[in-house]
Each structure stands twice: as C-alpha cells, then as structure tokens.
Tab-separated table of C-alpha atoms and ligand atoms in Angstrom:
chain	number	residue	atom	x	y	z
A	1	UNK	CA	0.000	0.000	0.000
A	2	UNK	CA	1.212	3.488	-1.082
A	3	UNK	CA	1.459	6.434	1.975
A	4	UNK	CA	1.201	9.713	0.909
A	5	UNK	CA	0.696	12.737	2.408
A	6	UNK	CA	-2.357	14.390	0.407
A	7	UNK	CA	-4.563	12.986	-2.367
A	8	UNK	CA	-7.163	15.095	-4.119
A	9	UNK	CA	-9.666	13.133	-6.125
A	10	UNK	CA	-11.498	14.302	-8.957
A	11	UNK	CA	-9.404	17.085	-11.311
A	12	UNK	CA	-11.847	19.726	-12.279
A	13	UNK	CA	-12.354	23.515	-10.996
A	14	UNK	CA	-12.743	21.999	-7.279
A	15	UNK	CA	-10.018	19.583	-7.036
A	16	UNK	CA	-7.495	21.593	-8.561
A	17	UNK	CA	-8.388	24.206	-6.109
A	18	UNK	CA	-8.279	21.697	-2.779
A	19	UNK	CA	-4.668	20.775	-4.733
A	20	UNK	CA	-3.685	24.576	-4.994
A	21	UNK	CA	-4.365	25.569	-1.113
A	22	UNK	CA	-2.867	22.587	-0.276
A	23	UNK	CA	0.361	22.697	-2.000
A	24	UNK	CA	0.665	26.606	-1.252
A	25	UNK	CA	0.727	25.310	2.377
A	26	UNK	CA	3.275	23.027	1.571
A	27	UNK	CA	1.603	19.753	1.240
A	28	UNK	CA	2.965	16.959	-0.855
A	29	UNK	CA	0.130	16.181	-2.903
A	30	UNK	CA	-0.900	13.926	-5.621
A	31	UNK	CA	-4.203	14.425	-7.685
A	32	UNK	CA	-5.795	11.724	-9.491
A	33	UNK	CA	-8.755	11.389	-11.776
A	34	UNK	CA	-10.789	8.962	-13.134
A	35	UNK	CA	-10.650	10.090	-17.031
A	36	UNK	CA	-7.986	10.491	-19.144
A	37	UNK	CA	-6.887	13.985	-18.670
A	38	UNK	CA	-7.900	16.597	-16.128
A	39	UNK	CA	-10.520	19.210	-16.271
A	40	UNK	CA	-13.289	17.712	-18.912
A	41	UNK	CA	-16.334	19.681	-17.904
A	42	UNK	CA	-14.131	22.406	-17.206
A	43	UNK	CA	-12.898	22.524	-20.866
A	44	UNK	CA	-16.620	21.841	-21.738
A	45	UNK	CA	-17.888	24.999	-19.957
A	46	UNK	CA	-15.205	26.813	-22.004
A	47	UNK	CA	-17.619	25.866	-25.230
A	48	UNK	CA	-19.929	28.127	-25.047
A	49	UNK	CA	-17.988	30.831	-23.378
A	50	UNK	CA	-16.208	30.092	-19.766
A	51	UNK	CA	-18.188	32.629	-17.775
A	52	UNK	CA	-15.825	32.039	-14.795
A	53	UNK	CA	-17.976	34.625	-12.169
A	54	UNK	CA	-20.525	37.693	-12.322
A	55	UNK	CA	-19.036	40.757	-11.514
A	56	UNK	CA	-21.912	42.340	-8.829
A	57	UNK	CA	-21.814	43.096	-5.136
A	58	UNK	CA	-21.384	40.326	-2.758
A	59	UNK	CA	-24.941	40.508	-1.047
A	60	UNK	CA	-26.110	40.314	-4.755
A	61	UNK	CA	-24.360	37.857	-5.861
A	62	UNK	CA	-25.190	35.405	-2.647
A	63	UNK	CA	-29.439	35.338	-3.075
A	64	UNK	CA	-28.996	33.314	-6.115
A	65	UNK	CA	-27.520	30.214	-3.741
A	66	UNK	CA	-31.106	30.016	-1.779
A	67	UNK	CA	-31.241	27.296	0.927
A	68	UNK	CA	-27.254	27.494	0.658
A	69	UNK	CA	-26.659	30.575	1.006
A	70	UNK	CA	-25.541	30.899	5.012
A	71	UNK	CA	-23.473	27.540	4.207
A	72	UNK	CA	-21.902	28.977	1.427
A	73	UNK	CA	-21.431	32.541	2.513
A	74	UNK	CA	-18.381	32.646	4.611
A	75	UNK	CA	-16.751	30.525	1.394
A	76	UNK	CA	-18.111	32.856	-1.547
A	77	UNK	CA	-16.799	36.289	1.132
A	78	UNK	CA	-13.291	34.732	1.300
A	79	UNK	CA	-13.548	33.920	-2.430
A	80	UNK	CA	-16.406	35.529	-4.314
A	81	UNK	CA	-16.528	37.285	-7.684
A	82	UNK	CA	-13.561	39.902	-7.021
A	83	UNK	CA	-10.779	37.193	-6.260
A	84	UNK	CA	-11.843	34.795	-8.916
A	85	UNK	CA	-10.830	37.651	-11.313
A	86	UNK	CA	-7.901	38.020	-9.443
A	87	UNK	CA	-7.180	34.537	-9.676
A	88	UNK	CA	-7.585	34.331	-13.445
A	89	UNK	CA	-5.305	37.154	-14.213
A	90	UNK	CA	-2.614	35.466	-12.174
A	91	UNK	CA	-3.064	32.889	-14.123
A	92	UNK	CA	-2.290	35.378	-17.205
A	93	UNK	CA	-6.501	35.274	-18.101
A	94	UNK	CA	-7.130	38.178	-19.011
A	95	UNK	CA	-10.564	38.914	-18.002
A	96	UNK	CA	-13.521	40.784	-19.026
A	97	UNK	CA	-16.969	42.004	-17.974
A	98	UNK	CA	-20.292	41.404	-20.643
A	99	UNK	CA	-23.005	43.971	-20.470
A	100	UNK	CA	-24.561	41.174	-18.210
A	101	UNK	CA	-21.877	41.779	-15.792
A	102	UNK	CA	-20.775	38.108	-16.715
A	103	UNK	CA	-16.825	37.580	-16.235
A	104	UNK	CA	-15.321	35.825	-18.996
A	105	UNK	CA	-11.238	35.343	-19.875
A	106	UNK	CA	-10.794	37.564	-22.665
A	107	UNK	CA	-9.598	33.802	-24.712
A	108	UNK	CA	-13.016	32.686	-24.011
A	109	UNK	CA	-11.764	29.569	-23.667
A	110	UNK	CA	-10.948	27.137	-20.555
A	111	UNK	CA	-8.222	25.885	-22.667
A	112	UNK	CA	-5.188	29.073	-21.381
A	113	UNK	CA	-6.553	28.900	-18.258
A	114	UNK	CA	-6.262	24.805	-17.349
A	115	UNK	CA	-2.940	24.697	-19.043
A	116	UNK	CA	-1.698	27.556	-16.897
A	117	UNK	CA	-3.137	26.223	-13.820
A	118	UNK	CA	-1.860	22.793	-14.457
A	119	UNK	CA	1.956	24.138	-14.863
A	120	UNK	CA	1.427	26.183	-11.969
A	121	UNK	CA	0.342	23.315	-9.935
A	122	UNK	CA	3.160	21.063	-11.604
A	123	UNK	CA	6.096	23.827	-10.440
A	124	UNK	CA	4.501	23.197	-6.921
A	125	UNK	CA	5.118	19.829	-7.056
A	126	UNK	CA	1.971	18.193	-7.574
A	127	UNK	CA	1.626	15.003	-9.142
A	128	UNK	CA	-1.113	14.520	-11.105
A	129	UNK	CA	-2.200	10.386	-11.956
A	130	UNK	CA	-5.238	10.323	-14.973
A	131	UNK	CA	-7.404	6.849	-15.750
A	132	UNK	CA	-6.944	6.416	-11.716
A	133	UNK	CA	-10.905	5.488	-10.734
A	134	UNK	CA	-11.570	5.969	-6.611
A	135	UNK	CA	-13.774	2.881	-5.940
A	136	UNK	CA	-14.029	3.770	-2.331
A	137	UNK	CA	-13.022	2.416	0.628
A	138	UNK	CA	-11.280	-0.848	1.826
A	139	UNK	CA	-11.159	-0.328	5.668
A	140	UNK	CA	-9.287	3.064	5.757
A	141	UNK	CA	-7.212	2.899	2.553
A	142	UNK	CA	-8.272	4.282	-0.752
A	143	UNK	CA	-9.185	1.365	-3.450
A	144	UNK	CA	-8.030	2.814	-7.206
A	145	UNK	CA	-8.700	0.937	-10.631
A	146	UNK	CA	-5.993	1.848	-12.544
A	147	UNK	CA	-4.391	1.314	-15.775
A	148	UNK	CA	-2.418	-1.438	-13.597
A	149	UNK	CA	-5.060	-2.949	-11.715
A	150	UNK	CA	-6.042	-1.941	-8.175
A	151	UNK	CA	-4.012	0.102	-6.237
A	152	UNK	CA	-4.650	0.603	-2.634
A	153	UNK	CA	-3.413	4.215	-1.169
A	154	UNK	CA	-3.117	5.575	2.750
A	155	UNK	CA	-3.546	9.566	2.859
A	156	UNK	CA	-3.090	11.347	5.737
A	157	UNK	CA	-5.538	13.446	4.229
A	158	UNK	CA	-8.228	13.315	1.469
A	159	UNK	CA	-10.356	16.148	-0.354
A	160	UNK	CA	-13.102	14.356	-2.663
A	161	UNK	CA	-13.996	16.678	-5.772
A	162	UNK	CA	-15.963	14.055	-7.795
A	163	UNK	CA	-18.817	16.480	-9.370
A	164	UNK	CA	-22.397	16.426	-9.610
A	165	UNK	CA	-24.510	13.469	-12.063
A	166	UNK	CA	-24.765	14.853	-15.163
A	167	UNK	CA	-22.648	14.661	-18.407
A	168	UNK	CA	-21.097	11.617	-16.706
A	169	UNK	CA	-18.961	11.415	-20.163
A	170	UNK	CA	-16.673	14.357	-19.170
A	171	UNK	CA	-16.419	11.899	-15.634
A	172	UNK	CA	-18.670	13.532	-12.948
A	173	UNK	CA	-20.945	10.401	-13.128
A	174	UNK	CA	-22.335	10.078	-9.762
A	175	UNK	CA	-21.502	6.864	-9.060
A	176	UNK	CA	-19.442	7.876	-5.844
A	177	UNK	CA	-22.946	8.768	-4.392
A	178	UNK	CA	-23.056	4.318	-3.835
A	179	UNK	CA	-19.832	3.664	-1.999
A	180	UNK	CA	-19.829	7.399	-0.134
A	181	UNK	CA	-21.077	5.929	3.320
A	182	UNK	CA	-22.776	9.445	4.156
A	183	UNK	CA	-26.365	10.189	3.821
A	184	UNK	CA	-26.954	12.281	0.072
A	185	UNK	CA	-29.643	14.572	-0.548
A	186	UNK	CA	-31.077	12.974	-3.989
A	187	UNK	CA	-29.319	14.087	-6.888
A	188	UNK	CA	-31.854	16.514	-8.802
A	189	UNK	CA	-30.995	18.028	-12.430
A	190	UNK	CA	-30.570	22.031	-12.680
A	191	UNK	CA	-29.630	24.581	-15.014
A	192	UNK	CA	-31.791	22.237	-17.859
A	193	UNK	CA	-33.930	22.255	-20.849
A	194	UNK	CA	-37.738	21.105	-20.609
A	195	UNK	CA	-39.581	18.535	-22.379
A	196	UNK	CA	-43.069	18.985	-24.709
A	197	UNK	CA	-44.495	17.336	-27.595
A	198	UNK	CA	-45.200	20.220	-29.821
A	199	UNK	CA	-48.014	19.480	-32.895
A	200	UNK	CA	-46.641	19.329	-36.098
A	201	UNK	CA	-47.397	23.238	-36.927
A	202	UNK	CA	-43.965	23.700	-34.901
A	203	UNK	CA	-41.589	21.523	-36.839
A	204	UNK	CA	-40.109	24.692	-38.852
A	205	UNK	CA	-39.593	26.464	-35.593
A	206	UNK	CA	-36.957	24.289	-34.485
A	207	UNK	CA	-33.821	25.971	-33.617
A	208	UNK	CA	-35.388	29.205	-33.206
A	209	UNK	CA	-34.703	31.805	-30.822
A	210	UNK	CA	-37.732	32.897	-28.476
A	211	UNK	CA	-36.846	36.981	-28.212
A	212	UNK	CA	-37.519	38.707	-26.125
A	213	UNK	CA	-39.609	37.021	-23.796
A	214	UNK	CA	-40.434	36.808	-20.295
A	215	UNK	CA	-40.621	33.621	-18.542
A	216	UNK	CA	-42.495	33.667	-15.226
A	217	UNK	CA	-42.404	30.547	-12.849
A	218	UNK	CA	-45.014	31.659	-9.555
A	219	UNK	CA	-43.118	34.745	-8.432
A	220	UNK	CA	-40.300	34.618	-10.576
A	221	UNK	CA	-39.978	36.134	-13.618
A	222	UNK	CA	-36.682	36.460	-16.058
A	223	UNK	CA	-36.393	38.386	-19.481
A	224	UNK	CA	-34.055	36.744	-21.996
A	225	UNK	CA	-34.178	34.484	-24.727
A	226	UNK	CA	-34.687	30.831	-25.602
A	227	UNK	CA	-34.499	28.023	-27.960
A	228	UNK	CA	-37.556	25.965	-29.736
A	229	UNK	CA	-35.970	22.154	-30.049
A	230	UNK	CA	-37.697	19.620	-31.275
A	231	UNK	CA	-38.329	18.196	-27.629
A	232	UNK	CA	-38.816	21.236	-26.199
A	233	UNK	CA	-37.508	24.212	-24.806
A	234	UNK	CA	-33.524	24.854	-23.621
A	235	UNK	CA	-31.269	27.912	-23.321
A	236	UNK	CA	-29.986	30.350	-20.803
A	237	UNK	CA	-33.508	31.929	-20.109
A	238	UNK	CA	-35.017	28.657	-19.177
A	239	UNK	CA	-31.943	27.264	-16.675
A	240	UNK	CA	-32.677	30.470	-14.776
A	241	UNK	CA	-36.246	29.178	-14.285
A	242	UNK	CA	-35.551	25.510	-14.154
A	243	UNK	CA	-35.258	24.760	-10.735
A	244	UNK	CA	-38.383	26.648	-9.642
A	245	UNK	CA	-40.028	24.785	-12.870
A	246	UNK	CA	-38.206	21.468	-11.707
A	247	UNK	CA	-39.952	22.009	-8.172
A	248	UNK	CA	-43.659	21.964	-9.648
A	249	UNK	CA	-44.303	25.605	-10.712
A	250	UNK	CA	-45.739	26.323	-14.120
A	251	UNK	CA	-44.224	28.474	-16.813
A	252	UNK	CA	-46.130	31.406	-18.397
A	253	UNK	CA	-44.445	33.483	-21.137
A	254	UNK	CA	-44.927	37.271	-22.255
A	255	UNK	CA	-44.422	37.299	-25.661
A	256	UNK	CA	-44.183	41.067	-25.916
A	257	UNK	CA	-42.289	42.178	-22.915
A	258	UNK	CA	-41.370	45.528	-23.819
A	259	UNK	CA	-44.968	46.383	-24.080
A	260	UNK	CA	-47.819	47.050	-21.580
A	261	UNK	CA	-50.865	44.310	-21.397
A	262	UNK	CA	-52.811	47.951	-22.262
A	263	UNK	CA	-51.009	48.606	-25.347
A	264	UNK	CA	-51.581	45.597	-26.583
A	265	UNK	CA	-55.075	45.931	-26.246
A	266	UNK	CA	-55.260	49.541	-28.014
A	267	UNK	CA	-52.986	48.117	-30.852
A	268	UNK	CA	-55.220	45.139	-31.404
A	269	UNK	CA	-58.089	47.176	-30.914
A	270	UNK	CA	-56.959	48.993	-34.406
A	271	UNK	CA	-59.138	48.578	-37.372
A	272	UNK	CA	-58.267	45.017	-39.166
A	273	UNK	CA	-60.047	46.109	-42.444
A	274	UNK	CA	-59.554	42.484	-44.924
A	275	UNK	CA	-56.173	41.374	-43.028
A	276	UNK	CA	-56.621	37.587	-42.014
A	277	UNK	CA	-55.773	37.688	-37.300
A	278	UNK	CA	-52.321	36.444	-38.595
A	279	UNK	CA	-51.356	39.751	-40.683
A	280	UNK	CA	-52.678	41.930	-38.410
A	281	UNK	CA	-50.949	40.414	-35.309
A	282	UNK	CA	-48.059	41.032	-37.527
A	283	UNK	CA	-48.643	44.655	-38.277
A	284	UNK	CA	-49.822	45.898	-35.065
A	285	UNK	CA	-47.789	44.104	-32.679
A	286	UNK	CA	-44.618	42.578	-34.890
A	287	UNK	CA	-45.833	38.887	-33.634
A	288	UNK	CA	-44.695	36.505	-35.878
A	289	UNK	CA	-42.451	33.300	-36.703
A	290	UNK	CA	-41.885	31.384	-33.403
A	291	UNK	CA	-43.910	33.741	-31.482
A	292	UNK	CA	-47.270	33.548	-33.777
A	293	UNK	CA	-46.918	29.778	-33.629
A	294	UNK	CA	-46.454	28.985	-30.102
A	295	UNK	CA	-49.690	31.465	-29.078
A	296	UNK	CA	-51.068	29.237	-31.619
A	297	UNK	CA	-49.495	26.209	-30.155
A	298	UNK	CA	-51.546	26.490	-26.842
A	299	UNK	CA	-54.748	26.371	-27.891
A	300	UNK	CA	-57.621	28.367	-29.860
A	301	UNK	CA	-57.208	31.625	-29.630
A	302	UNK	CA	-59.353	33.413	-27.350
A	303	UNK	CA	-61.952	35.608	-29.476
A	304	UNK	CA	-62.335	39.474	-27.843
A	305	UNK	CA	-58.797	41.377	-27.990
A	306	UNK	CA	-59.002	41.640	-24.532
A	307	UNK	CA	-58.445	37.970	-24.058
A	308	UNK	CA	-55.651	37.784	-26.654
A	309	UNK	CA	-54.108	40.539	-25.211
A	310	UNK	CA	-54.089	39.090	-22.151
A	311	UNK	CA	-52.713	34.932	-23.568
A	312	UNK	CA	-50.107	37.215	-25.530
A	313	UNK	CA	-48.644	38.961	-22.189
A	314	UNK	CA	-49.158	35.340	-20.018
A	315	UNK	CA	-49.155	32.477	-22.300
A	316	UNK	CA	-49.418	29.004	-20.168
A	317	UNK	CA	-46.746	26.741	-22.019
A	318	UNK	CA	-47.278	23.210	-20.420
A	319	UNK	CA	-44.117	21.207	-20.230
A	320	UNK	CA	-43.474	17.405	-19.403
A	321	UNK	CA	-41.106	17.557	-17.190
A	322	UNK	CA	-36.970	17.995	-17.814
A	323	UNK	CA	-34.735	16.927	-19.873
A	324	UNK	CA	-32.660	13.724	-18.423
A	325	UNK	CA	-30.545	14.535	-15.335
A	326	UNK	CA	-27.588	13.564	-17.443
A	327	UNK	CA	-27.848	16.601	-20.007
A	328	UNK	CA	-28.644	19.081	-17.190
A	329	UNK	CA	-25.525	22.055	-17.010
A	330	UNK	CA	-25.239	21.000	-13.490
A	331	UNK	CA	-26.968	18.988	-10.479
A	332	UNK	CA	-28.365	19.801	-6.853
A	333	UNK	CA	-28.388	17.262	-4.082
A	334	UNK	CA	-25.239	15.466	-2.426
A	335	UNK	CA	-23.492	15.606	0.431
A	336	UNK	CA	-25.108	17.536	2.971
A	337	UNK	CA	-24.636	20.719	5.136
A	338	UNK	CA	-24.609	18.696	8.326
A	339	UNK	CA	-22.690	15.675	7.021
A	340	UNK	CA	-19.313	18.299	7.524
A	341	UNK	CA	-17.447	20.837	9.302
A	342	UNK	CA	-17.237	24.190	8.591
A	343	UNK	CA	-13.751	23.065	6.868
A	344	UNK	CA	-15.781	20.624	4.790
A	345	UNK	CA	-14.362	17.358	6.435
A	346	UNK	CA	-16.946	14.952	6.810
A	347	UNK	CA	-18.070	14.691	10.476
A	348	UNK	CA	-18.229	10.839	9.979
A	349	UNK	CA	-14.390	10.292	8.622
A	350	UNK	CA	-11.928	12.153	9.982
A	351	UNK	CA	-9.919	13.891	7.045
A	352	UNK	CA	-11.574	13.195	4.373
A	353	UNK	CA	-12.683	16.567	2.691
A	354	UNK	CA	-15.328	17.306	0.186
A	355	UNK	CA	-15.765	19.982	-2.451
A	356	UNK	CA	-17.601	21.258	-5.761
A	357	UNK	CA	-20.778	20.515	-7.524
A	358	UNK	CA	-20.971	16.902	-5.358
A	359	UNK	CA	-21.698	19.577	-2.394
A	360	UNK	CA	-25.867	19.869	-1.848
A	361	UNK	CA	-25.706	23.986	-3.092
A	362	UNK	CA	-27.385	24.883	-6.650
A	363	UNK	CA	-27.019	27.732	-8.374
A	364	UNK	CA	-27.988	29.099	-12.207
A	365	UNK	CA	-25.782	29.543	-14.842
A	366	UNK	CA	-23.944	33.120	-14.971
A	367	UNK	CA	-20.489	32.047	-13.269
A	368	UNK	CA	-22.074	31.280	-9.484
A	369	UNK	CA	-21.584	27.854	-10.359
A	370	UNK	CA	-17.698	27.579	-11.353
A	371	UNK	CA	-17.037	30.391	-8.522
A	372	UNK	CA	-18.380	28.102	-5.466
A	373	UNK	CA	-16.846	25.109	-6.745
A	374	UNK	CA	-13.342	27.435	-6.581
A	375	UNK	CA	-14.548	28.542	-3.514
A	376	UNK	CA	-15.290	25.518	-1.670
A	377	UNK	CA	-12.057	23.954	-3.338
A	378	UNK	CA	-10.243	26.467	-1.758
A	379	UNK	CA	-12.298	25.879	1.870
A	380	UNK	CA	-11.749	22.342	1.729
A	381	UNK	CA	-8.106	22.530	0.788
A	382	UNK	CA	-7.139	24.836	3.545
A	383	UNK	CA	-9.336	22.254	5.677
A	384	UNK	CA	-7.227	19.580	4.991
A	385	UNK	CA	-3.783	21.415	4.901
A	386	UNK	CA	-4.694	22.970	8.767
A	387	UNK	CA	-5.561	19.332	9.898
A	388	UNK	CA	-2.158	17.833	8.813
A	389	UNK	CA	-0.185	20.461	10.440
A	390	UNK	CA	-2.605	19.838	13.621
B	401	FAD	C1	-21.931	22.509	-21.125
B	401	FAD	C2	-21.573	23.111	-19.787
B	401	FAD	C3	-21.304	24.462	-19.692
B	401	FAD	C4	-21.009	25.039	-18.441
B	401	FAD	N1	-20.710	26.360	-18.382
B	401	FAD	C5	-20.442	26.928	-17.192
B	401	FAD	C6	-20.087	28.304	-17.112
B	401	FAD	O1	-19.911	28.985	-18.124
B	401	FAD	N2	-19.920	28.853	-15.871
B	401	FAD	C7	-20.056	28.114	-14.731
B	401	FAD	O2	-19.937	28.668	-13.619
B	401	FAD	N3	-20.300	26.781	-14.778
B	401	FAD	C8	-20.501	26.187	-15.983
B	401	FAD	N4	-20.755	24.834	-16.037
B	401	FAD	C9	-20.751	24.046	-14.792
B	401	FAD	C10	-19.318	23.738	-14.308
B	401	FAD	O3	-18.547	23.251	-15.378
B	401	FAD	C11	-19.368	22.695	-13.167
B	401	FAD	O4	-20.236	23.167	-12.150
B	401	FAD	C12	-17.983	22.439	-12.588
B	401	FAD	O5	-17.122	21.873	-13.565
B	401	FAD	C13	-18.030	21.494	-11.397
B	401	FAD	O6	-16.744	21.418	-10.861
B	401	FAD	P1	-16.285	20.227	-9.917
B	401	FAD	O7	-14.819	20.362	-9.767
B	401	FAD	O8	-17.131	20.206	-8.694
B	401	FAD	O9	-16.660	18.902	-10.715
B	401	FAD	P2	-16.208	18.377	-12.239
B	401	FAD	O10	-15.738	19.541	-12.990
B	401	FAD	O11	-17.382	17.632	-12.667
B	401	FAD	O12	-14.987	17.472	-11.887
B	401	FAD	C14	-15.135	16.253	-11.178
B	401	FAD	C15	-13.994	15.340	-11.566
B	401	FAD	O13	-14.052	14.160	-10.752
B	401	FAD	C16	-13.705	13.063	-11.543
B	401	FAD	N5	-14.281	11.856	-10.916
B	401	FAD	C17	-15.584	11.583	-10.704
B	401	FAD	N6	-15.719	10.374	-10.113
B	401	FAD	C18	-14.454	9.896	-9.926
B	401	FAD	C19	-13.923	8.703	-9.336
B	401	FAD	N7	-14.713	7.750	-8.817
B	401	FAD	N8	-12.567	8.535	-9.318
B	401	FAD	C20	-11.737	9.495	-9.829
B	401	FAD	N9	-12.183	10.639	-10.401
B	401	FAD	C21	-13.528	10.834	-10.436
B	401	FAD	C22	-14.272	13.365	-12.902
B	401	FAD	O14	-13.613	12.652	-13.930
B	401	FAD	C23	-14.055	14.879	-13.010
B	401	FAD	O15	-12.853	15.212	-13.679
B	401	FAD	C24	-21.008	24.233	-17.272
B	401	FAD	C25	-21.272	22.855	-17.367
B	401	FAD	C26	-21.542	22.292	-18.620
B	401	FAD	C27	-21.804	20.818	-18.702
C-alpha cells in the first residue's frame, strides 16, 4: 500500500483548487482522476464561453444560492466574484466584464486557463495520476482501478472533488454517491432544458430563438431568450427558471415584454379592415415566426382582444417535465450541510474533505456555479492542509 501525504480526487475547478491551497501550504500532494486527462467539464464549460464569475456586489451575488446561502457565505466572502478575477489574471486570463456583468477570460476559452493552472500546480510539485478510478473504501485505505489494476493508497488526508450526475462522459458520473457511506440529498438536475411534444405546426420552428420574452415561474420572472428544439424548450432563459419549474411551478411566457398588457389591447383594438388575425398580429404588434406559432401552439385563440391581449402577455406553455438529469448544465443534491465541518471534512471520517458541484448547493448559470466550486475547493483545501499540520 502506497502512503502519501495528500490525495485530491477528482481534477476539475474543485479539485485543482483543494490541490492549490494545499500545495501553497506546503503539502505533498498527488491528484488523481478517473478520465484520461484533467478538467473535462471544465474545458466543456469553455464551449460556449467560460463565464468564470458575475461581476456584482457580494450581497447580490449570494441570493442566487437560496437554501445554501448561510453555508456557502463565509466561502463565496473569502472567495467571491472579485478574487476569482484576481485569480484568473494570475493565471495570465485576461478577463472581461459582458453587459450582463458576466466575467469571462478575454480567450473565451478554458483551454489558457487549465494549461496555466496545471503548470502552476506542476512547479509546486503536484503530481497529477489520470485513468486512476476511486472505488471507495477498503477499511481506511483508498481502493483505485488503474491502468495497472487496483491500487490501494493511505492519505493522511483526502479532499473528494468528484462532481455532480450529469454529463457523466466528461467523468462527474455520480456513481461515488453508492460507496460514499454518508447520507446524500437525492441528486436533482438544474440549469436544464424542458420537455413537450409540440403538434406538427412547430416543426419549422426548431432551432429558433424565443426573443424577447419573459418567462415567469409563480413569483419569478426572467427576461431573456430561448431556444424551440424539437423536444422542447432549452437555453440560458429557461436554466434560470428551471429549478423553480423542476420544483412543480408552471411556466407562463410574455411574448411582448417591452410592451404594456394595455397597449396591446389599443394596438389590437386597431381597425383590421380584410387582413386575415395572422397579418394583423403582424402589423400591429410585430408577432410573428416562433412567437405567432407557439400562441397558436396552446390552444384556440381566445376571441375578444381583450383575451388575446391578455394569452399574448401570459401564455401558459405546459411542459413534461426535464430533460434527463444527465444533459442538465449542473446537479443539486449530495453531500449535505450537516454531514461536515465548517472546513468541509466529513463529520463521519476524519480527514476526508469534500468539495464542488458533489456539495448539496445549486445555483444558475452566470459564473455562481464555477465560482463556489473554486470557492469551496479552496475551503476544503485549507481544511485539509490545517488538519495535517494539527
Ligand atoms: C456545457 C456546460 C457548460 C457550463 N458552463 C459553465 C459556465 O460557463 N460557468 C459556470 O460557472 N459553470 C458552468 N458549467 C458548470 C461547471 O462546469 C461545473 O459546475 C464544474 O465543472 C463542477 O466542478 P467540480 O470540480 O465540482 O466537478 P467536475 O468539474 O465535474 O470534476 C469532477 C472530476 O471528478 C472526476 N471523478 C468523478 N468520479 C471519480 C472517481 N470515482 N474517481 C476518480 N475521479 C472521479 C471526474 O472525472 C471529473 O474530472 C457548465 C457545465 C456544462 C456541462
């Protein structure tokens, strides 16, 4: 059996955080992951854009964690929104704000970043071991399938960083959740498209954008945009909405934002003369395409303008339910807030620490995810480097 001094397990945002507090404290540590090289779903955020944090004041930028926020807080104050930039430009990222206030590196790309990061991490001396899968336990040693069969490793101390359940091809699979031995809050998918059978009519709206619109879930409403597929509905928009959607509230849409339900009324109210509904929907209020069609979609129209008006500015879309858990952007549920310390070491096995998405905290999309999972890396890697000096 191999001794070593620290193992981190799991090499994305988290991990590679734990590693970084842990080796700036002078730890001897050795990362391993299950996949072939480190930082998949990292590199797979970087797609579409690596929007790394949201560049807004600290109490703002805590509501969006909900039930996790007081859990969270004294994580996201040490390492919220302003060091995460600060972070990233050490890492020569240069960084930049969208109108949003979204933070991307000016490269877009997680590609600079992780390769920085990794030969920072390698001048520290960490050792980094890929295709090395953490079965779990066997009494207190870790069991590893590895290129060379099992390997069985003694740490004095151990930060998990395994992920949430979804896109379990990039390696955060969720399987750890069976051989864990702590009590998990059921995985649930977030940031995620919704499912409906449209009719036929909809088939040449596939692909197209929803804008503007304003989707409203019970008391929560969000103006943005979205994308018809041909299973339903997905985009940045809907994640916003999708946990309060996930949790049993029903979507409404405003298909004409910008405009008051009163206006609408006046405008429709305008003489139609020969124009088919369709034209002068067009005309009056510039509804057409994707828009027409779904109003369309939901049923017959109602017949006085007062009642269109009124489907136009809160259009009931029924959905049937979300999209697998395994396409979601990210998951809730894992291990608990009373499962660990306030260093994240699990109350029930003394230093072992746990970080990232496989934490019970959700977020939406706009950075708050990648910043907690650098933030709680960072908690649970200072955790572990404090208890081997203890
Ligand atoms: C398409 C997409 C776009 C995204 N865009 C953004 C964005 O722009 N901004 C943002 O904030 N967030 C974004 N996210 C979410 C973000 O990428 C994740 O929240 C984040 O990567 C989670 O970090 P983590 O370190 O906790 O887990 P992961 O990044 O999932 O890393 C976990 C690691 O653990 C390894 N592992 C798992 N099980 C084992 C095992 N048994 N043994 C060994 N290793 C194991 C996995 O291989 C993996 O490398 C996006 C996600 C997706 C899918």
């Amino acid at each position: 059996m191999e001794q070593i001094e620290a193992i981190v397990i799991g090499a994305g945002p988290a991990g590679l955080m734990a590693a970084s507090s842990l080796a700036a404290a002078g730890a001897k540590v050795v990362v391993v992951d299950s996949k072939p090289s480190v930082g998949r779903k990292f590199l797979m955020a970087g797609k579409s854009g690596l929007n790394l944090t949201k560049d807004e004041p600290i109490e703002e930028f805590l509501k969006v964690y909900g039930d996790a926020r007081a859990w969270l807080e004294p994580m996201l104050r040490d390492f919220g929104p302003v060091q995460v930039q600060k972070w990233a430009q050490g890492l020569e990222q240069e960084v930049f704000t969208g109108s949003s206030g979204r933070v991307f590196p000016k490269a877009m790309k997680a590609s600079p970043l992780l390769r920085n990061w990794m030969g920072e991490l390698g001048h520290k001396g960490v050792e980094v071991r890929t295709r090395w899968r953490w079965q779990g336990w066997r009494r207190d040693a870790l069991q590893f399938d590895t290129p060379d069969g099992e390997r069985l490793i003694s740490a004095k101390v151990t930060v998990l960083a395994l992920g949430g359940a979804s896109w379990s091809r990039l390696g955060s699979d969720g399987a750890w959740a069976e051989f864990l031995g702590v009590s998990l809050a059921p995985f649930k998918p977030a940031n995620m498209g919704f499912l409906r059978e449209w009719s036929k009519f909809m088939e040449p709206h596939f692909g197209a954008p929803v804008k503007p619109v304003k989707l409203t879930v019970g008391d929560l409403s969000v103006k943005g945009e979205f994308v018809l597929t041909a299973r339903g509905i997905e985009g940045g928009a809907v994640y916003s909405i999708s946990a309060a959607l996930r949790d049993g509230g029903n979507l409404t849409l405003d298909l004409l934002p910008d405009m008051p339900l009163d206006d609408v009324i006046t405008k429709l109210n305008r003489h139609r003369g020969k124009n088919s509904l369709t034209n002068h929907l067009r005309k009056v209020l510039g509804l057409k395409g994707v828009k027409a069609a779904l109003l369309r979609e939901v049923g017959s129209l109602p017949v006085t303008n007062t009642d269109l008006a009124k489907r136009i500015k809160s259009l009931p879309l029924r959905l049937s339910g979300p999209v697998p858990m395994d396409e979601a952007i990210s998951t809730a549920g894992g291990v608990r807030q009373v499962a660990v310390t306030d260093t994240l070491m699990l109350k029930d096995r003394d230093g072992v620490f746990c970080a990232g998405e496989m934490l019970d905290w959700e977020a939406p999309t706009g950075g708050y995810l990648l910043t907690a999972c650098l933030a709680t890396g960072k908690r649970a890697g200072e955790g572990a480097a404090a208890y081997l000096k203890a």
